[in-house]
PDB file of N, CA, C and O in Angstrom:
ATOM      1  N   MET A 903       9.912   3.233  -1.212  1.00 59.00           N
ATOM      2  CA  MET A 903      11.015   2.239  -1.333  1.00 59.00           C
ATOM      3  C   MET A 903      12.414   2.786  -0.884  1.00 59.00           C
ATOM      4  O   MET A 903      12.623   3.946  -1.324  1.00 59.00           O
ATOM      5  N   SER A 904      13.009   2.097  -0.063  1.00 71.00           N
ATOM      6  CA  SER A 904      14.303   2.888   0.395  1.00 71.00           C
ATOM      7  C   SER A 904      15.310   1.813   0.018  1.00 71.00           C
ATOM      8  O   SER A 904      15.341   0.770  -0.228  1.00 71.00           O
ATOM      9  N   ILE A 905      16.524   2.383  -0.403  1.00 72.00           N
ATOM     10  CA  ILE A 905      17.844   1.693  -0.770  1.00 72.00           C
ATOM     11  C   ILE A 905      18.719   1.601   0.602  1.00 72.00           C
ATOM     12  O   ILE A 905      18.983   2.586   1.186  1.00 72.00           O
ATOM     13  N   VAL A 906      19.163   0.263   0.979  1.00 73.00           N
ATOM     14  CA  VAL A 906      20.001   0.222   1.950  1.00 73.00           C
ATOM     15  C   VAL A 906      21.382   0.104   1.478  1.00 73.00           C
ATOM     16  O   VAL A 906      21.715  -0.870   0.746  1.00 73.00           O
ATOM     17  N   VAL A 907      22.384   0.946   1.728  1.00 70.00           N
ATOM     18  CA  VAL A 907      23.813   0.723   1.536  1.00 70.00           C
ATOM     19  C   VAL A 907      24.590   0.238   2.672  1.00 70.00           C
ATOM     20  O   VAL A 907      24.386   0.841   3.536  1.00 70.00           O
ATOM     21  N   PRO A 908      25.205  -0.892   2.240  1.00 70.00           N
ATOM     22  CA  PRO A 908      26.018  -1.576   3.292  1.00 70.00           C
ATOM     23  C   PRO A 908      27.091  -0.832   3.718  1.00 70.00           C
ATOM     24  O   PRO A 908      27.695  -0.065   2.905  1.00 70.00           O
ATOM     25  N   PRO A 909      27.510  -0.791   4.867  1.00 70.00           N
ATOM     26  CA  PRO A 909      28.620  -0.007   5.483  1.00 70.00           C
ATOM     27  C   PRO A 909      29.995  -0.241   4.639  1.00 70.00           C
ATOM     28  O   PRO A 909      30.218  -1.517   4.389  1.00 70.00           O
ATOM     29  N   ALA A 910      30.762   0.803   4.357  1.00 61.00           N
ATOM     30  CA  ALA A 910      32.008   0.651   3.687  1.00 61.00           C
ATOM     31  C   ALA A 910      33.120   0.388   4.654  1.00 61.00           C
ATOM     32  O   ALA A 910      33.011   0.909   5.886  1.00 61.00           O
ATOM     33  N   PRO A 911      34.104  -0.360   4.328  1.00 63.00           N
ATOM     34  CA  PRO A 911      35.256  -0.655   5.226  1.00 63.00           C
ATOM     35  C   PRO A 911      35.995   0.662   5.267  1.00 63.00           C
ATOM     36  O   PRO A 911      35.953   1.547   4.427  1.00 63.00           O
ATOM     37  N   SER A 912      36.640   0.698   6.358  1.00 67.00           N
ATOM     38  CA  SER A 912      37.255   2.096   6.736  1.00 67.00           C
ATOM     39  C   SER A 912      38.537   2.255   5.699  1.00 67.00           C
ATOM     40  O   SER A 912      38.839   3.602   5.434  1.00 67.00           O
ATOM     41  N   GLN A 913      39.132   1.327   5.106  1.00 73.00           N
ATOM     42  CA  GLN A 913      40.308   1.449   4.274  1.00 73.00           C
ATOM     43  C   GLN A 913      39.721   1.629   2.699  1.00 73.00           C
ATOM     44  O   GLN A 913      40.563   1.904   2.021  1.00 73.00           O
ATOM     45  N   GLU A 914      38.478   1.679   2.667  1.00 72.00           N
ATOM     46  CA  GLU A 914      37.984   1.714   1.158  1.00 72.00           C
ATOM     47  C   GLU A 914      38.304   3.278   0.855  1.00 72.00           C
ATOM     48  O   GLU A 914      37.906   4.139   1.269  1.00 72.00           O
ATOM     49  N   SER A 915      38.794   3.289  -0.539  1.00 78.00           N
ATOM     50  CA  SER A 915      38.957   4.606  -1.318  1.00 78.00           C
ATOM     51  C   SER A 915      37.716   5.219  -1.791  1.00 78.00           C
ATOM     52  O   SER A 915      36.555   4.469  -2.060  1.00 78.00           O
ATOM     53  N   ALA A 916      37.654   6.479  -1.983  1.00 76.00           N
ATOM     54  CA  ALA A 916      36.518   7.247  -2.706  1.00 76.00           C
ATOM     55  C   ALA A 916      35.951   6.541  -3.965  1.00 76.00           C
ATOM     56  O   ALA A 916      34.986   6.412  -4.240  1.00 76.00           O
ATOM     57  N   SER A 917      37.082   6.194  -4.822  1.00 82.00           N
ATOM     58  CA  SER A 917      36.665   5.641  -6.082  1.00 82.00           C
ATOM     59  C   SER A 917      36.086   4.258  -5.898  1.00 82.00           C
ATOM     60  O   SER A 917      35.073   3.994  -6.626  1.00 82.00           O
ATOM     61  N   ALA A 918      36.454   3.374  -4.893  1.00 80.00           N
ATOM     62  CA  ALA A 918      35.826   2.314  -4.789  1.00 80.00           C
ATOM     63  C   ALA A 918      34.424   2.419  -4.177  1.00 80.00           C
ATOM     64  O   ALA A 918      33.565   1.790  -4.519  1.00 80.00           O
ATOM     65  N   ILE A 919      34.241   3.562  -3.307  1.00 78.00           N
ATOM     66  CA  ILE A 919      32.893   3.772  -2.770  1.00 78.00           C
ATOM     67  C   ILE A 919      31.867   4.227  -3.956  1.00 78.00           C
ATOM     68  O   ILE A 919      30.724   3.805  -4.091  1.00 78.00           O
ATOM     69  N   MET A 920      32.363   4.842  -4.722  1.00 81.00           N
ATOM     70  CA  MET A 920      31.663   5.370  -5.888  1.00 81.00           C
ATOM     71  C   MET A 920      31.290   4.234  -6.901  1.00 81.00           C
ATOM     72  O   MET A 920      30.129   4.169  -7.451  1.00 81.00           O
ATOM     73  N   GLU A 921      32.297   3.384  -7.041  1.00 83.00           N
ATOM     74  CA  GLU A 921      31.714   2.121  -7.878  1.00 83.00           C
ATOM     75  C   GLU A 921      30.827   1.276  -7.129  1.00 83.00           C
ATOM     76  O   GLU A 921      29.839   0.720  -7.916  1.00 83.00           O
ATOM     77  N   ARG A 922      31.128   0.955  -5.935  1.00 78.00           N
ATOM     78  CA  ARG A 922      30.032   0.350  -5.062  1.00 78.00           C
ATOM     79  C   ARG A 922      28.571   1.073  -5.247  1.00 78.00           C
ATOM     80  O   ARG A 922      27.503   0.212  -5.557  1.00 78.00           O
ATOM     81  N   LEU A 923      28.656   2.401  -5.013  1.00 79.00           N
ATOM     82  CA  LEU A 923      27.312   3.019  -5.287  1.00 79.00           C
ATOM     83  C   LEU A 923      26.669   2.826  -6.597  1.00 79.00           C
ATOM     84  O   LEU A 923      25.356   2.773  -6.874  1.00 79.00           O
ATOM     85  N   ALA A 924      27.505   2.921  -7.623  1.00 82.00           N
ATOM     86  CA  ALA A 924      26.966   2.888  -8.903  1.00 82.00           C
ATOM     87  C   ALA A 924      26.277   1.308  -9.235  1.00 82.00           C
ATOM     88  O   ALA A 924      25.488   1.169  -9.831  1.00 82.00           O
ATOM     89  N   ARG A 925      27.186   0.310  -8.653  1.00 80.00           N
ATOM     90  CA  ARG A 925      26.538  -0.958  -8.759  1.00 80.00           C
ATOM     91  C   ARG A 925      25.171  -1.013  -8.000  1.00 80.00           C
ATOM     92  O   ARG A 925      24.316  -1.578  -8.577  1.00 80.00           O
ATOM     93  N   LEU A 926      24.986  -0.412  -7.030  1.00 77.00           N
ATOM     94  CA  LEU A 926      23.788  -0.478  -6.312  1.00 77.00           C
ATOM     95  C   LEU A 926      22.737   0.256  -6.992  1.00 77.00           C
ATOM     96  O   LEU A 926      21.525  -0.055  -6.962  1.00 77.00           O
ATOM     97  N   SER A 927      23.102   1.412  -7.565  1.00 77.00           N
ATOM     98  CA  SER A 927      21.956   2.057  -8.571  1.00 77.00           C
ATOM     99  C   SER A 927      21.603   1.214  -9.541  1.00 77.00           C
ATOM    100  O   SER A 927      20.597   1.583 -10.222  1.00 77.00           O
ATOM    101  N   GLN A 928      22.539   0.496 -10.091  1.00 76.00           N
ATOM    102  CA  GLN A 928      22.097  -0.316 -11.367  1.00 76.00           C
ATOM    103  C   GLN A 928      21.493  -1.781 -10.890  1.00 76.00           C
ATOM    104  O   GLN A 928      21.316  -2.746 -11.646  1.00 76.00           O
ATOM    105  N   ASP A 929      21.127  -1.813  -9.595  1.00 65.00           N
ATOM    106  CA  ASP A 929      20.493  -2.911  -9.007  1.00 65.00           C
ATOM    107  C   ASP A 929      21.418  -4.200  -9.076  1.00 65.00           C
ATOM    108  O   ASP A 929      20.981  -5.477  -9.255  1.00 65.00           O
ATOM    109  N   GLU A 930      22.587  -4.136  -8.947  1.00 54.00           N
ATOM    110  CA  GLU A 930      23.593  -5.257  -8.868  1.00 54.00           C
ATOM    111  C   GLU A 930      23.715  -5.439  -7.590  1.00 54.00           C
ATOM    112  O   GLU A 930      23.655  -4.677  -6.625  1.00 54.00           O
ATOM    113  N   ALA A 931      23.982  -6.715  -7.305  1.00 53.00           N
ATOM    114  CA  ALA A 931      24.137  -7.104  -5.766  1.00 53.00           C
ATOM    115  C   ALA A 931      25.754  -6.692  -5.524  1.00 53.00           C
ATOM    116  O   ALA A 931      26.597  -7.004  -6.054  1.00 53.00           O
ATOM    117  N   PRO A 932      25.585  -6.212  -4.150  1.00 48.00           N
ATOM    118  CA  PRO A 932      26.985  -5.707  -3.711  1.00 48.00           C
ATOM    119  C   PRO A 932      27.919  -6.931  -3.303  1.00 48.00           C
ATOM    120  O   PRO A 932      27.475  -7.914  -2.693  1.00 48.00           O
ATOM    121  N   GLU A 933      29.067  -6.705  -3.942  1.00 49.00           N
ATOM    122  CA  GLU A 933      30.142  -7.742  -3.534  1.00 49.00           C
ATOM    123  C   GLU A 933      29.904  -9.205  -3.740  1.00 49.00           C
ATOM    124  O   GLU A 933      30.084 -10.013  -2.884  1.00 49.00           O
ATOM    125  N   GLY A 934      29.341  -9.446  -4.863  1.00 49.00           N
ATOM    126  CA  GLY A 934      28.934 -10.732  -5.320  1.00 49.00           C
ATOM    127  C   GLY A 934      27.748 -11.428  -4.637  1.00 49.00           C
ATOM    128  O   GLY A 934      27.415 -12.592  -4.777  1.00 49.00           O
ATOM    129  N   GLN A 935      27.155 -10.790  -3.675  1.00 49.00           N
ATOM    130  CA  GLN A 935      25.910 -11.344  -3.070  1.00 49.00           C
ATOM    131  C   GLN A 935      24.648 -11.139  -3.775  1.00 49.00           C
ATOM    132  O   GLN A 935      24.461 -10.121  -4.420  1.00 49.00           O
ATOM    133  N   ARG A 936      23.777 -12.027  -3.894  1.00 47.00           N
ATOM    134  CA  ARG A 936      22.672 -11.836  -4.962  1.00 47.00           C
ATOM    135  C   ARG A 936      21.457 -11.451  -3.941  1.00 47.00           C
ATOM    136  O   ARG A 936      21.001 -12.277  -2.858  1.00 47.00           O
ATOM    137  N   ALA A 937      20.839 -10.445  -4.216  1.00 43.00           N
ATOM    138  CA  ALA A 937      19.689  -9.769  -3.458  1.00 43.00           C
ATOM    139  C   ALA A 937      18.477 -10.341  -4.034  1.00 43.00           C
ATOM    140  O   ALA A 937      18.390 -10.560  -5.028  1.00 43.00           O
ATOM    141  N   CYS A 938      17.555 -10.812  -3.028  1.00 46.00           N
ATOM    142  CA  CYS A 938      16.390 -11.236  -3.345  1.00 46.00           C
ATOM    143  C   CYS A 938      15.232  -9.947  -3.555  1.00 46.00           C
ATOM    144  O   CYS A 938      14.922  -9.548  -2.556  1.00 46.00           O
ATOM    145  N   ALA A 939      15.176  -9.749  -4.861  1.00 46.00           N
ATOM    146  CA  ALA A 939      14.356  -8.460  -5.164  1.00 46.00           C
ATOM    147  C   ALA A 939      13.049  -9.207  -5.346  1.00 46.00           C
ATOM    148  O   ALA A 939      12.674  -9.979  -6.317  1.00 46.00           O
ATOM    149  N   MET A 940      12.031  -8.723  -4.539  1.00 53.00           N
ATOM    150  CA  MET A 940      10.597  -9.295  -4.901  1.00 53.00           C
ATOM    151  C   MET A 940       9.838  -8.318  -5.955  1.00 53.00           C
ATOM    152  O   MET A 940       9.804  -7.226  -5.913  1.00 53.00           O
ATOM    153  N   ARG A 941       9.795  -8.888  -7.190  1.00 59.00           N
ATOM    154  CA  ARG A 941       9.041  -8.219  -8.203  1.00 59.00           C
ATOM    155  C   ARG A 941       7.554  -8.824  -8.525  1.00 59.00           C
ATOM    156  O   ARG A 941       7.455  -9.995  -8.523  1.00 59.00           O
ATOM    157  N   GLN A 942       6.588  -8.127  -8.679  1.00 62.00           N
ATOM    158  CA  GLN A 942       5.493  -8.645  -8.875  1.00 62.00           C
ATOM    159  C   GLN A 942       5.185  -8.989 -10.509  1.00 62.00           C
ATOM    160  O   GLN A 942       5.627  -8.213 -11.317  1.00 62.00           O
ATOM    161  N   PRO A 943       4.689 -10.039 -10.717  1.00 81.00           N
ATOM    162  CA  PRO A 943       4.497 -10.440 -12.204  1.00 81.00           C
ATOM    163  C   PRO A 943       3.330  -9.660 -12.563  1.00 81.00           C
ATOM    164  O   PRO A 943       2.550  -8.957 -12.174  1.00 81.00           O
ATOM    165  N   ARG A 944       3.606  -9.498 -14.041  1.00 86.00           N
ATOM    166  CA  ARG A 944       2.527  -8.834 -14.821  1.00 86.00           C
ATOM    167  C   ARG A 944       1.173  -9.303 -14.552  1.00 86.00           C
ATOM    168  O   ARG A 944       0.105  -8.412 -14.652  1.00 86.00           O
ATOM    169  N   ALA A 945       1.010 -10.493 -14.438  1.00 86.00           N
ATOM    170  CA  ALA A 945      -0.475 -11.076 -14.472  1.00 86.00           C
ATOM    171  C   ALA A 945      -0.927 -10.594 -12.983  1.00 86.00           C
ATOM    172  O   ALA A 945      -2.190 -10.424 -13.037  1.00 86.00           O
ATOM    173  N   LEU A 946      -0.248 -10.352 -12.048  1.00 89.00           N
ATOM    174  CA  LEU A 946      -0.836 -10.034 -10.774  1.00 89.00           C
ATOM    175  C   LEU A 946      -1.383  -8.619 -10.821  1.00 89.00           C
ATOM    176  O   LEU A 946      -2.327  -8.284 -10.381  1.00 89.00           O
ATOM    177  N   LEU A 947      -0.473  -7.663 -11.575  1.00 89.00           N
ATOM    178  CA  LEU A 947      -0.923  -6.283 -11.780  1.00 89.00           C
ATOM    179  C   LEU A 947      -2.297  -6.289 -12.654  1.00 89.00           C
ATOM    180  O   LEU A 947      -3.160  -5.452 -12.319  1.00 89.00           O
ATOM    181  N   ILE A 948      -2.311  -7.196 -13.642  1.00 91.00           N
ATOM    182  CA  ILE A 948      -3.484  -7.269 -14.418  1.00 91.00           C
ATOM    183  C   ILE A 948      -4.697  -7.643 -13.606  1.00 91.00           C
ATOM    184  O   ILE A 948      -5.883  -7.077 -13.825  1.00 91.00           O
ATOM    185  N   ALA A 949      -4.625  -8.619 -12.866  1.00 92.00           N
ATOM    186  CA  ALA A 949      -5.706  -9.201 -12.051  1.00 92.00           C
ATOM    187  C   ALA A 949      -6.078  -8.021 -10.941  1.00 92.00           C
ATOM    188  O   ALA A 949      -7.220  -7.887 -10.917  1.00 92.00           O
ATOM    189  N   SER A 950      -5.217  -7.335 -10.406  1.00 93.00           N
ATOM    190  CA  SER A 950      -5.607  -6.249  -9.491  1.00 93.00           C
ATOM    191  C   SER A 950      -6.334  -5.202 -10.071  1.00 93.00           C
ATOM    192  O   SER A 950      -7.316  -4.673  -9.491  1.00 93.00           O
ATOM    193  N   CYS A 951      -5.904  -4.657 -11.254  1.00 94.00           N
ATOM    194  CA  CYS A 951      -6.716  -3.759 -11.953  1.00 94.00           C
ATOM    195  C   CYS A 951      -8.100  -4.382 -12.469  1.00 94.00           C
ATOM    196  O   CYS A 951      -9.059  -3.573 -12.166  1.00 94.00           O
ATOM    197  N   LEU A 952      -8.165  -5.488 -12.783  1.00 96.00           N
ATOM    198  CA  LEU A 952      -9.634  -6.046 -12.933  1.00 96.00           C
ATOM    199  C   LEU A 952     -10.402  -6.242 -11.866  1.00 96.00           C
ATOM    200  O   LEU A 952     -11.540  -5.903 -11.891  1.00 96.00           O
ATOM    201  N   LEU A 953      -9.898  -6.657 -10.860  1.00 97.00           N
ATOM    202  CA  LEU A 953     -10.758  -6.600  -9.529  1.00 97.00           C
ATOM    203  C   LEU A 953     -11.091  -5.217  -9.091  1.00 97.00           C
ATOM    204  O   LEU A 953     -12.051  -5.025  -8.599  1.00 97.00           O
ATOM    205  N   SER A 954     -10.136  -4.229  -9.231  1.00 96.00           N
ATOM    206  CA  SER A 954     -10.451  -2.978  -8.789  1.00 96.00           C
ATOM    207  C   SER A 954     -11.730  -2.381  -9.776  1.00 96.00           C
ATOM    208  O   SER A 954     -12.577  -1.614  -9.200  1.00 96.00           O
ATOM    209  N   ALA A 955     -11.344  -2.583 -10.947  1.00 96.00           N
ATOM    210  CA  ALA A 955     -12.622  -2.243 -11.758  1.00 96.00           C
ATOM    211  C   ALA A 955     -14.194  -2.838 -11.408  1.00 96.00           C
ATOM    212  O   ALA A 955     -15.115  -2.237 -11.608  1.00 96.00           O
ATOM    213  N   GLY A 956     -13.881  -4.280 -11.272  1.00 94.00           N
ATOM    214  CA  GLY A 956     -15.166  -4.969 -10.726  1.00 94.00           C
ATOM    215  C   GLY A 956     -15.721  -4.257  -9.325  1.00 94.00           C
ATOM    216  O   GLY A 956     -17.033  -4.193  -9.189  1.00 94.00           O
ATOM    217  N   GLY A 957     -14.639  -3.995  -8.344  1.00 95.00           N
ATOM    218  CA  GLY A 957     -15.133  -3.247  -7.241  1.00 95.00           C
ATOM    219  C   GLY A 957     -15.987  -1.962  -7.561  1.00 95.00           C
ATOM    220  O   GLY A 957     -16.949  -1.491  -6.838  1.00 95.00           O
ATOM    221  N   MET A 958     -15.265  -1.169  -8.496  1.00 95.00           N
ATOM    222  CA  MET A 958     -16.030   0.179  -8.775  1.00 95.00           C
ATOM    223  C   MET A 958     -17.400  -0.142  -9.212  1.00 95.00           C
ATOM    224  O   MET A 958     -18.185   0.604  -8.986  1.00 95.00           O
ATOM    225  N   LEU A 959     -17.551  -1.038 -10.162  1.00 90.00           N
ATOM    226  CA  LEU A 959     -18.789  -1.364 -10.730  1.00 90.00           C
ATOM    227  C   LEU A 959     -19.782  -1.749  -9.726  1.00 90.00           C
ATOM    228  O   LEU A 959     -20.963  -1.323  -9.582  1.00 90.00           O
ATOM    229  N   LEU A 960     -19.326  -2.514  -8.745  1.00 88.00           N
ATOM    230  CA  LEU A 960     -20.229  -2.835  -7.603  1.00 88.00           C
ATOM    231  C   LEU A 960     -20.607  -1.818  -6.668  1.00 88.00           C
ATOM    232  O   LEU A 960     -22.016  -1.714  -6.371  1.00 88.00           O
ATOM    233  N   LEU A 961     -19.718  -1.048  -6.528  1.00 91.00           N
ATOM    234  CA  LEU A 961     -19.954   0.167  -5.775  1.00 91.00           C
ATOM    235  C   LEU A 961     -20.962   1.053  -6.388  1.00 91.00           C
ATOM    236  O   LEU A 961     -21.999   1.558  -5.801  1.00 91.00           O
ATOM    237  N   ILE A 962     -20.893   1.348  -7.719  1.00 86.00           N
ATOM    238  CA  ILE A 962     -21.831   2.004  -8.374  1.00 86.00           C
ATOM    239  C   ILE A 962     -23.216   1.409  -8.378  1.00 86.00           C
ATOM    240  O   ILE A 962     -24.094   2.185  -8.342  1.00 86.00           O
ATOM    241  N   CYS A 963     -23.205   0.153  -8.613  1.00 81.00           N
ATOM    242  CA  CYS A 963     -24.486  -0.441  -8.558  1.00 81.00           C
ATOM    243  C   CYS A 963     -25.132  -0.332  -7.101  1.00 81.00           C
ATOM    244  O   CYS A 963     -26.335  -0.143  -7.052  1.00 81.00           O
ATOM    245  N   ALA A 964     -24.293  -0.468  -6.068  1.00 87.00           N
ATOM    246  CA  ALA A 964     -24.763  -0.478  -4.742  1.00 87.00           C
ATOM    247  C   ALA A 964     -25.277   0.991  -4.416  1.00 87.00           C
ATOM    248  O   ALA A 964     -26.335   1.132  -3.820  1.00 87.00           O
ATOM    249  N   ILE A 965     -24.571   2.116  -4.830  1.00 87.00           N
ATOM    250  CA  ILE A 965     -25.157   3.449  -4.836  1.00 87.00           C
ATOM    251  C   ILE A 965     -26.660   3.715  -5.493  1.00 87.00           C
ATOM    252  O   ILE A 965     -27.515   4.196  -5.064  1.00 87.00           O
ATOM    253  N   ALA A 966     -26.531   3.171  -6.698  1.00 82.00           N
ATOM    254  CA  ALA A 966     -27.695   3.376  -7.480  1.00 82.00           C
ATOM    255  C   ALA A 966     -28.825   2.586  -6.990  1.00 82.00           C
ATOM    256  O   ALA A 966     -30.150   3.107  -6.768  1.00 82.00           O
ATOM    257  N   VAL A 967     -28.742   1.459  -6.358  1.00 85.00           N
ATOM    258  CA  VAL A 967     -29.849   0.897  -5.827  1.00 85.00           C
ATOM    259  C   VAL A 967     -30.223   1.304  -4.419  1.00 85.00           C
ATOM    260  O   VAL A 967     -31.411   1.390  -4.268  1.00 85.00           O
ATOM    261  N   THR A 968     -29.368   1.853  -3.672  1.00 89.00           N
ATOM    262  CA  THR A 968     -29.680   2.674  -2.527  1.00 89.00           C
ATOM    263  C   THR A 968     -30.157   3.977  -2.778  1.00 89.00           C
ATOM    264  O   THR A 968     -31.310   4.232  -1.967  1.00 89.00           O
ATOM    265  N   CYS A 969     -29.704   4.758  -3.520  1.00 90.00           N
ATOM    266  CA  CYS A 969     -30.341   6.014  -3.888  1.00 90.00           C
ATOM    267  C   CYS A 969     -31.892   6.020  -4.587  1.00 90.00           C
ATOM    268  O   CYS A 969     -32.702   6.772  -4.330  1.00 90.00           O
ATOM    269  N   THR A 970     -31.748   5.111  -5.612  1.00 87.00           N
ATOM    270  CA  THR A 970     -33.109   5.144  -6.456  1.00 87.00           C
ATOM    271  C   THR A 970     -33.430   3.676  -6.652  1.00 87.00           C
ATOM    272  O   THR A 970     -33.090   3.142  -7.620  1.00 87.00           O
ATOM    273  N   PRO A 971     -34.005   3.102  -5.747  1.00 85.00           N
ATOM    274  CA  PRO A 971     -34.630   1.570  -5.821  1.00 85.00           C
ATOM    275  C   PRO A 971     -35.367   1.486  -6.989  1.00 85.00           C
ATOM    276  O   PRO A 971     -35.569   0.289  -7.363  1.00 85.00           O
ATOM    277  N   HIS A 972     -36.187   2.443  -7.498  1.00 88.00           N
ATOM    278  CA  HIS A 972     -37.118   2.184  -8.596  1.00 88.00           C
ATOM    279  C   HIS A 972     -36.704   2.369  -9.945  1.00 88.00           C
ATOM    280  O   HIS A 972     -37.217   2.434 -11.041  1.00 88.00           O
ATOM    281  N   ALA A 973     -35.292   2.960  -9.844  1.00 87.00           N
ATOM    282  CA  ALA A 973     -34.846   3.253 -11.281  1.00 87.00           C
ATOM    283  C   ALA A 973     -34.615   2.004 -12.092  1.00 87.00           C
ATOM    284  O   ALA A 973     -34.536   0.872 -11.568  1.00 87.00           O
ATOM    285  N   ALA A 974     -34.386   2.367 -13.556  1.00 87.00           N
ATOM    286  CA  ALA A 974     -34.144   1.155 -14.340  1.00 87.00           C
ATOM    287  C   ALA A 974     -32.954   0.316 -14.092  1.00 87.00           C
ATOM    288  O   ALA A 974     -32.978  -0.854 -14.053  1.00 87.00           O
ATOM    289  N   LEU A 975     -31.861   1.086 -13.686  1.00 81.00           N
ATOM    290  CA  LEU A 975     -30.553   0.424 -13.255  1.00 81.00           C
ATOM    291  C   LEU A 975     -30.576  -0.581 -12.159  1.00 81.00           C
ATOM    292  O   LEU A 975     -30.348  -1.587 -12.029  1.00 81.00           O
ATOM    293  N   SER A 976     -31.402   0.033 -11.187  1.00 85.00           N
ATOM    294  CA  SER A 976     -31.765  -0.742  -9.908  1.00 85.00           C
ATOM    295  C   SER A 976     -32.322  -1.931 -10.308  1.00 85.00           C
ATOM    296  O   SER A 976     -32.260  -2.953  -9.561  1.00 85.00           O
ATOM    297  N   GLN A 977     -33.445  -1.752 -11.080  1.00 88.00           N
ATOM    298  CA  GLN A 977     -34.240  -2.925 -11.276  1.00 88.00           C
ATOM    299  C   GLN A 977     -33.466  -4.067 -12.100  1.00 88.00           C
ATOM    300  O   GLN A 977     -33.727  -5.391 -11.729  1.00 88.00           O
ATOM    301  N   VAL A 978     -32.532  -3.676 -12.881  1.00 87.00           N
ATOM    302  CA  VAL A 978     -31.624  -4.606 -13.615  1.00 87.00           C
ATOM    303  C   VAL A 978     -30.715  -5.227 -12.684  1.00 87.00           C
ATOM    304  O   VAL A 978     -30.376  -6.454 -12.663  1.00 87.00           O
ATOM    305  N   VAL A 979     -30.216  -4.451 -11.690  1.00 83.00           N
ATOM    306  CA  VAL A 979     -29.419  -5.141 -10.629  1.00 83.00           C
ATOM    307  C   VAL A 979     -30.139  -6.181  -9.733  1.00 83.00           C
ATOM    308  O   VAL A 979     -29.674  -7.265  -9.392  1.00 83.00           O
ATOM    309  N   PHE A 980     -31.320  -5.751  -9.450  1.00 86.00           N
ATOM    310  CA  PHE A 980     -32.287  -6.838  -8.592  1.00 86.00           C
ATOM    311  C   PHE A 980     -32.644  -8.021  -9.372  1.00 86.00           C
ATOM    312  O   PHE A 980     -32.440  -9.161  -8.937  1.00 86.00           O
ATOM    313  N   LEU A 981     -32.675  -7.873 -10.741  1.00 89.00           N
ATOM    314  CA  LEU A 981     -32.971  -8.988 -11.476  1.00 89.00           C
ATOM    315  C   LEU A 981     -31.797  -9.990 -11.708  1.00 89.00           C
ATOM    316  O   LEU A 981     -31.919 -11.169 -11.868  1.00 89.00           O
ATOM    317  N   VAL A 982     -30.648  -9.143 -11.774  1.00 87.00           N
ATOM    318  CA  VAL A 982     -29.276  -9.992 -11.838  1.00 87.00           C
ATOM    319  C   VAL A 982     -29.133 -10.796 -10.449  1.00 87.00           C
ATOM    320  O   VAL A 982     -28.542 -11.935 -10.504  1.00 87.00           O
ATOM    321  N   CYS A 983     -29.175 -10.150  -9.353  1.00 84.00           N
ATOM    322  CA  CYS A 983     -29.001 -10.723  -8.134  1.00 84.00           C
ATOM    323  C   CYS A 983     -29.978 -11.879  -7.920  1.00 84.00           C
ATOM    324  O   CYS A 983     -29.753 -12.821  -7.393  1.00 84.00           O
ATOM    325  N   GLU A 984     -31.483 -11.626  -8.259  1.00 90.00           N
ATOM    326  CA  GLU A 984     -32.359 -12.868  -8.113  1.00 90.00           C
ATOM    327  C   GLU A 984     -31.937 -13.889  -9.015  1.00 90.00           C
ATOM    328  O   GLU A 984     -32.185 -15.224  -8.769  1.00 90.00           O
ATOM    329  N   THR A 985     -31.395 -13.655 -10.183  1.00 91.00           N
ATOM    330  CA  THR A 985     -31.034 -14.830 -11.087  1.00 91.00           C
ATOM    331  C   THR A 985     -29.981 -15.445 -10.544  1.00 91.00           C
ATOM    332  O   THR A 985     -29.854 -16.828 -10.596  1.00 91.00           O
ATOM    333  N   LEU A 986     -28.899 -14.847  -9.934  1.00 88.00           N
ATOM    334  CA  LEU A 986     -27.623 -15.501  -9.577  1.00 88.00           C
ATOM    335  C   LEU A 986     -27.997 -16.369  -8.081  1.00 88.00           C
ATOM    336  O   LEU A 986     -27.258 -17.063  -7.721  1.00 88.00           O
ATOM    337  N   LEU A 987     -28.855 -15.731  -7.404  1.00 80.00           N
ATOM    338  CA  LEU A 987     -29.184 -16.252  -6.099  1.00 80.00           C
ATOM    339  C   LEU A 987     -30.485 -17.166  -6.368  1.00 80.00           C
ATOM    340  O   LEU A 987     -30.611 -17.990  -5.641  1.00 80.00           O
TER     341      LEU A 987
END
């Protein structure tokens, strides 16, 4: 993530520049303009984590079925797939 600092007017003093940079570091909008900051809601983060965990579980099941098709875990996966389909 990068921070874009708007150009300073040539007559701006050093103290004014420091104040403007302080406002930018505190996520305030420069010179009264409201910046649109896209922030992800917490629900989206939780959904992403749950989907990632589900994907890891499916990957483990796929590896188990591929490597050892006659193992107990593979047989359970086959039964679940037959039940769902």
